[in-house]
mmCIF file of C-alpha atoms in Angstrom:
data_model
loop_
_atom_site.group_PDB
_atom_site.id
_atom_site.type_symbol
_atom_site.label_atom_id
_atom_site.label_comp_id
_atom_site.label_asym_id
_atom_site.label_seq_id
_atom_site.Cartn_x
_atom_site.Cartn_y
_atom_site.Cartn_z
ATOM 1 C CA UNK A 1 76.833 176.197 130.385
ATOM 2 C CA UNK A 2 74.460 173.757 132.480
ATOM 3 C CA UNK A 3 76.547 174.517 135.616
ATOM 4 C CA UNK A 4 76.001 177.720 135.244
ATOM 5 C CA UNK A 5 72.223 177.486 135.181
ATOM 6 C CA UNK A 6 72.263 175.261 138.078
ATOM 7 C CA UNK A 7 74.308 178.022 139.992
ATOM 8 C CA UNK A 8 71.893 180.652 139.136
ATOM 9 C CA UNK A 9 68.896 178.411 139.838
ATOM 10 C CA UNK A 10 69.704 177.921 143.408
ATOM 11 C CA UNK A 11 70.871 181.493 144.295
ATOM 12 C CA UNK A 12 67.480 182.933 142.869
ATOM 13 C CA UNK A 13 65.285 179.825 144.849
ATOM 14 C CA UNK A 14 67.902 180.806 147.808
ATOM 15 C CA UNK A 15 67.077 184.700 147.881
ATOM 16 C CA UNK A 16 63.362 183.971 147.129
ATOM 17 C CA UNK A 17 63.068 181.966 149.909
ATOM 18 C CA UNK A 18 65.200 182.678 152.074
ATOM 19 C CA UNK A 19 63.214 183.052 155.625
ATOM 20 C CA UNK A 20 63.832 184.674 158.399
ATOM 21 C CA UNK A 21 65.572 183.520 161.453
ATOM 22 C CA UNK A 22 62.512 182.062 163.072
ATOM 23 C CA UNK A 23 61.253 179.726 160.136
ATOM 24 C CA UNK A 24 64.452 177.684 160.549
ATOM 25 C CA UNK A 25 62.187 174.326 159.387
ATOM 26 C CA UNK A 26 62.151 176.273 156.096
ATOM 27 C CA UNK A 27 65.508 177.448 155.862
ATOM 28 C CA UNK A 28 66.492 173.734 156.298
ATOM 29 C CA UNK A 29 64.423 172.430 153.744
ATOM 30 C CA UNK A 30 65.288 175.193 151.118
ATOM 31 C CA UNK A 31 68.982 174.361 152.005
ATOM 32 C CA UNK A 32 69.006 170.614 151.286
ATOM 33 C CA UNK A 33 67.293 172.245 148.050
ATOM 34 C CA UNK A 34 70.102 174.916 147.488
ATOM 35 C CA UNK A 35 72.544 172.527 147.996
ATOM 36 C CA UNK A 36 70.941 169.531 145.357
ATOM 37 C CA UNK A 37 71.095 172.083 143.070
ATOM 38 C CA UNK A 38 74.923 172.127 143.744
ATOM 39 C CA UNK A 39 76.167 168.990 143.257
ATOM 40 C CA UNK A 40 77.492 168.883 140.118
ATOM 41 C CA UNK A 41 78.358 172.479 140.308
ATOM 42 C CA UNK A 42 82.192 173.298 140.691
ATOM 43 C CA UNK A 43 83.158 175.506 143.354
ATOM 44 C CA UNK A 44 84.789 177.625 141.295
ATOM 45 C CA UNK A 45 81.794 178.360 138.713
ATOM 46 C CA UNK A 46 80.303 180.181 142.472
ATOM 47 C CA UNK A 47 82.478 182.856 141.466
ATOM 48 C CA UNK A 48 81.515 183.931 137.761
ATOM 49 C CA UNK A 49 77.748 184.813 139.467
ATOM 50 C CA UNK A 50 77.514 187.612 141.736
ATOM 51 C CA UNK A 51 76.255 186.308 145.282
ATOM 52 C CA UNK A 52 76.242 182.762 144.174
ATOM 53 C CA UNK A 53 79.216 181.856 146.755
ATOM 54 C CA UNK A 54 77.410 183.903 149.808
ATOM 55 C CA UNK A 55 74.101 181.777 149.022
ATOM 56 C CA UNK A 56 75.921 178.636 148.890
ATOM 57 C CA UNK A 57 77.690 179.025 152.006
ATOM 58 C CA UNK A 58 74.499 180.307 153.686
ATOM 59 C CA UNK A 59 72.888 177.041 151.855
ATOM 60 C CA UNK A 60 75.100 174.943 153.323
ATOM 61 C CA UNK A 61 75.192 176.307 157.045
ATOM 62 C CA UNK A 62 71.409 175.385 156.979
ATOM 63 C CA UNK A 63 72.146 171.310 155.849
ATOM 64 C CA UNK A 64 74.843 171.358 158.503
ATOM 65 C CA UNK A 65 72.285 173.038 160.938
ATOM 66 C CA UNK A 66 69.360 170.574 160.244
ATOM 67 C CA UNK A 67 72.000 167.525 160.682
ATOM 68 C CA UNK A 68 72.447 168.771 164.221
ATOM 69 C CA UNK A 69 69.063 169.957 164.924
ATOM 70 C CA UNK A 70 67.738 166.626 166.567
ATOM 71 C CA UNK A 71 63.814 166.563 167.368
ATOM 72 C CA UNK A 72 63.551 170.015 165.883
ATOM 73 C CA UNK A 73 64.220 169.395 162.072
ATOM 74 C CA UNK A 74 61.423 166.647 160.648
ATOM 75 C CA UNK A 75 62.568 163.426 159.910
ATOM 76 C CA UNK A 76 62.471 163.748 155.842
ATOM 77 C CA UNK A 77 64.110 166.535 155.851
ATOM 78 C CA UNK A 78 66.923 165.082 158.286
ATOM 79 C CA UNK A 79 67.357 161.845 156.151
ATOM 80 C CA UNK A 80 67.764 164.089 152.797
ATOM 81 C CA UNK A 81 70.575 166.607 154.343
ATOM 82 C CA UNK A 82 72.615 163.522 155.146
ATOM 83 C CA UNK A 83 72.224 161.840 151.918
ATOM 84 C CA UNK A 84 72.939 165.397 150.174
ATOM 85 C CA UNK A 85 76.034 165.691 152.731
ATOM 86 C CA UNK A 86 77.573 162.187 152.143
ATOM 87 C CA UNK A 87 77.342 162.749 148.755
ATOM 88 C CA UNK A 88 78.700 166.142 148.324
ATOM 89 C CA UNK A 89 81.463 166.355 150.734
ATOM 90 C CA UNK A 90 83.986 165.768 149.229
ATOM 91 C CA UNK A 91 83.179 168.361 146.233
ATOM 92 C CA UNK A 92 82.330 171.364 147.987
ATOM 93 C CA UNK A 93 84.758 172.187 150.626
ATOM 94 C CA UNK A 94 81.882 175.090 151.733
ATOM 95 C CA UNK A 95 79.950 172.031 153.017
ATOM 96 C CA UNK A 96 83.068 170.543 154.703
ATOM 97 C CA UNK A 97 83.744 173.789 156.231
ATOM 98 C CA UNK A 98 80.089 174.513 157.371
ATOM 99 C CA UNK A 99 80.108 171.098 159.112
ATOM 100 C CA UNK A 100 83.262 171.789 160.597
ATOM 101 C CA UNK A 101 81.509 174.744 162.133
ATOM 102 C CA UNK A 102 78.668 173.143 163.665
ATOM 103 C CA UNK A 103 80.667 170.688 165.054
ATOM 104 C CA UNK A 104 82.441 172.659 167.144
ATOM 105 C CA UNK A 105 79.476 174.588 168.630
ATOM 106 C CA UNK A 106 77.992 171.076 169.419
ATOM 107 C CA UNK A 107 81.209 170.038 171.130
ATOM 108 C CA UNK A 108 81.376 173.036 172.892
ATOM 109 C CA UNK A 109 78.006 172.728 174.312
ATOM 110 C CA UNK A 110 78.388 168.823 175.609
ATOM 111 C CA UNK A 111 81.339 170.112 177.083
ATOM 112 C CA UNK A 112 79.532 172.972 179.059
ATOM 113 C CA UNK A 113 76.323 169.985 179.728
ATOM 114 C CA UNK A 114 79.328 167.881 181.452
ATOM 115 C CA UNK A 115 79.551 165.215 178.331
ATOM 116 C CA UNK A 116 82.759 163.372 177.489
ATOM 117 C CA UNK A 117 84.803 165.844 175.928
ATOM 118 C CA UNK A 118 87.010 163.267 174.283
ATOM 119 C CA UNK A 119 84.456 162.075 172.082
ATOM 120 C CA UNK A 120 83.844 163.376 168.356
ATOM 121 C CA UNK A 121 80.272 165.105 168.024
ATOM 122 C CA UNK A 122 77.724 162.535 166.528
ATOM 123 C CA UNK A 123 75.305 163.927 164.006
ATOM 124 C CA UNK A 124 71.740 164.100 165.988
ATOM 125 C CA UNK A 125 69.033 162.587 164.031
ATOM 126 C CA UNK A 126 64.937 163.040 164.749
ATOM 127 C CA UNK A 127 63.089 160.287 166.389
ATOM 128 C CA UNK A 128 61.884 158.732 162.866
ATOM 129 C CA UNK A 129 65.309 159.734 160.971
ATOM 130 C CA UNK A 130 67.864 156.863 161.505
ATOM 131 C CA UNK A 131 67.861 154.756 158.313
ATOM 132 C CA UNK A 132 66.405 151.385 158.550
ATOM 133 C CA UNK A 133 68.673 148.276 158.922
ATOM 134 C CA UNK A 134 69.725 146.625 155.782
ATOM 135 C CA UNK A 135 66.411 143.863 156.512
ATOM 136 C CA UNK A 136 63.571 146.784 156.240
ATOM 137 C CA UNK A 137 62.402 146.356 152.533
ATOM 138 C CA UNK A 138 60.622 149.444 152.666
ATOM 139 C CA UNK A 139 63.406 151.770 153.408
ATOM 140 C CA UNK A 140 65.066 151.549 149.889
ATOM 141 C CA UNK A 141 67.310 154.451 150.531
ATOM 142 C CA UNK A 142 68.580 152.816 153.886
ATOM 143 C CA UNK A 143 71.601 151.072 152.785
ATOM 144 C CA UNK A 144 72.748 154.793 150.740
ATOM 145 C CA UNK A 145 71.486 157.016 153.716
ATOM 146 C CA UNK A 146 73.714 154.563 156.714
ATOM 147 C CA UNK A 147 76.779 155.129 153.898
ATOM 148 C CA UNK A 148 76.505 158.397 153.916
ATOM 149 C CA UNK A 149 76.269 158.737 157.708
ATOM 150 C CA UNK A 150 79.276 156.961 157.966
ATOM 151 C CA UNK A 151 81.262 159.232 155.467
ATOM 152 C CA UNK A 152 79.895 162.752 157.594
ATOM 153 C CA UNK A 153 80.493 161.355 161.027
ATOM 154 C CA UNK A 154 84.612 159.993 159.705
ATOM 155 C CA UNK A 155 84.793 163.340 158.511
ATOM 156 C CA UNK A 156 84.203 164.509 162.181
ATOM 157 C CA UNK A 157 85.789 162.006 163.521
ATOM 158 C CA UNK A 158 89.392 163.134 161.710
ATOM 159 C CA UNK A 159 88.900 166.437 162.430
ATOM 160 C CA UNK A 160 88.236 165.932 165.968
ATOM 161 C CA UNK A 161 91.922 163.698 165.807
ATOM 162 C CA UNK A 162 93.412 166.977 165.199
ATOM 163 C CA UNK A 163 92.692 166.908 161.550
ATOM 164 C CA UNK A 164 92.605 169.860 159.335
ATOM 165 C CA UNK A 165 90.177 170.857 156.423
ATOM 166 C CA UNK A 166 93.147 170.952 154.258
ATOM 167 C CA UNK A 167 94.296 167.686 154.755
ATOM 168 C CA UNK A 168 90.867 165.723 154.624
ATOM 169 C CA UNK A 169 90.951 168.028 150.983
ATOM 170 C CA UNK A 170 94.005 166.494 149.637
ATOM 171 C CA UNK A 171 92.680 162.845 151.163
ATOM 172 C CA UNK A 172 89.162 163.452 149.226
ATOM 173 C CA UNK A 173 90.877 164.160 146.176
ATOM 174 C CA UNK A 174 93.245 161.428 146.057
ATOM 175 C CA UNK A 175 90.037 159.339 147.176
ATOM 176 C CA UNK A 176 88.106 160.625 144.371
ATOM 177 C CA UNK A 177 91.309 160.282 141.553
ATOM 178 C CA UNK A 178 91.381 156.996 143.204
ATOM 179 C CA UNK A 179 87.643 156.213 142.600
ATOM 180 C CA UNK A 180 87.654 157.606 138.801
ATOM 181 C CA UNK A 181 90.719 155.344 138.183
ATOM 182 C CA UNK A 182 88.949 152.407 138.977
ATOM 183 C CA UNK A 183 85.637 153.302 137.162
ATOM 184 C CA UNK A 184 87.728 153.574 134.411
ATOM 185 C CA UNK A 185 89.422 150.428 134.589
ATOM 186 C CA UNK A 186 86.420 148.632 135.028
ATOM 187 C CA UNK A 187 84.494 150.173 132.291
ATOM 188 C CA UNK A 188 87.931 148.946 130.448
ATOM 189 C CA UNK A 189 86.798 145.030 131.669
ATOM 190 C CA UNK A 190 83.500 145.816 130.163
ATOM 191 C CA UNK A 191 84.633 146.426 126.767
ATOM 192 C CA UNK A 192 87.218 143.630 126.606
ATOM 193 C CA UNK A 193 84.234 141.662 127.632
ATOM 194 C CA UNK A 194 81.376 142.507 125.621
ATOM 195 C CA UNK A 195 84.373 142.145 122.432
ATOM 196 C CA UNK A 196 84.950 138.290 123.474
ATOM 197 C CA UNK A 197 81.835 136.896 122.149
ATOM 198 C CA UNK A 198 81.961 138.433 118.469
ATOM 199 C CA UNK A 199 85.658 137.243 118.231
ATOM 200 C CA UNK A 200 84.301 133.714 119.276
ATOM 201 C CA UNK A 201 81.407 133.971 116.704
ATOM 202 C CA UNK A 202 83.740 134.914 113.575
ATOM 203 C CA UNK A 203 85.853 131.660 114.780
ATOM 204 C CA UNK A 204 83.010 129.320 113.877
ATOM 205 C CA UNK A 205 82.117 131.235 111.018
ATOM 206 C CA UNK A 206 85.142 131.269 109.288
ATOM 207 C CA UNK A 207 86.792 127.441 110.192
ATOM 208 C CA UNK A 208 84.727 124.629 109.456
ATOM 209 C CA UNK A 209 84.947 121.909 112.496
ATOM 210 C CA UNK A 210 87.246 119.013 112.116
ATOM 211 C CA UNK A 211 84.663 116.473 112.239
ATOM 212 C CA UNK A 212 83.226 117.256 108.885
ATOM 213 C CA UNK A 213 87.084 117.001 107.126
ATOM 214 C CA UNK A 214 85.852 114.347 104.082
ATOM 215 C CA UNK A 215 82.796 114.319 104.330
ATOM 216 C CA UNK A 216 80.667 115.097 100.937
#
């Protein structure tokens, strides 16, 4: 199956390219990769290929890495690990957990720097990597990119509440049954609607208008 392929595709580009501990700018950029590959891959198809699940962890640890990384990680490569993580979230609870992770080590260290401890860690961005506001025409991906912010940092922001990973799960899933639901209902509206104007045509077709009753 295409899932499959996808799987194996991003564990071979994974152990290719894998770097070594010093070339983390590569290991982020080959992990947004990893993890595109991903997407549409469920977690459970990880399991039929040997070392996939170890590569997409490892994959993962390196988006959730470069989101944190601040001035170290290049902007591009910043603004495509959040729009990967905003988008995948809530299908790969790897990415959830990896985030979860690197959360904590960044709380623990604005604790030891004398930060508010009460607060949730924030996601730290490159100078260059915040999207544009919603009146910069030439950030297209601005509006998508401050969305998906939004949905990583709420993540946080629960689990720092004294959520768990597996109740954000069950809330993503009832979120995404929710989502499908409504796709579906509107895709319903669609076809009612494109349906109405045929029915209307084979009206006028078939009765002749009133005004021409008598008339030769």
């Amino acid at each position: 199956p295409g899932v499959v392929r996808l799987c194996t595709w991003s564990l071979a580009l994974w152990n290719a390219g894998a770097p070594g501990p010093d070339a983390q700018a590569s290991r982020w950029e080959l992990g947004v990769l990893c993890g595109a590959l991903l997407v549409s891959v469920p977690p459970a198809t990880l399991a039929l290929v040997p070392g996939a699940t170890a590569a997409a962890c490892a994959a993962w640890e390196a988006v959730a890495d470069a989101l944190f990384a601040g001035k170290a990680v290049d902007a591009s490569t910043w603004r495509l690990a959040l729009r990967l993580a905003g988008f995948a979230l809530d299908r790969h609870r790897k990415l959830a957990a990896a985030l979860a992770a690197r959360a904590a080590l960044a709380a623990a260290a604005a604790s030891g720097s004398g930060s508010r401890a009460d607060a949730a860690p924030k996601l730290q961005p490159p100078p260059g990597g915040e999207p544009a506001g919603d009146d910069d025409e030439d950030d297209e991906w601005a509006v998508v990119d401050a969305s998906s912010r939004r949905v990583v940092e709420d993540f946080l922001q629960g689990l720092h509440r004294g959520g768990s990973l597996e109740g954000w799960a069950q809330h993503a899933a009832a979120a995404a049954k929710q989502r499908k639901d409504e796709n579906a209902a509107k895709q319903q509206r669609n076809r009612e609607q494109t349906k109405q104007p045929s029915a209307v045509v084979e009206v006028l077709t078939t009765e002749q208008p009133p005004c021409l009753d008598g008339m030769d």
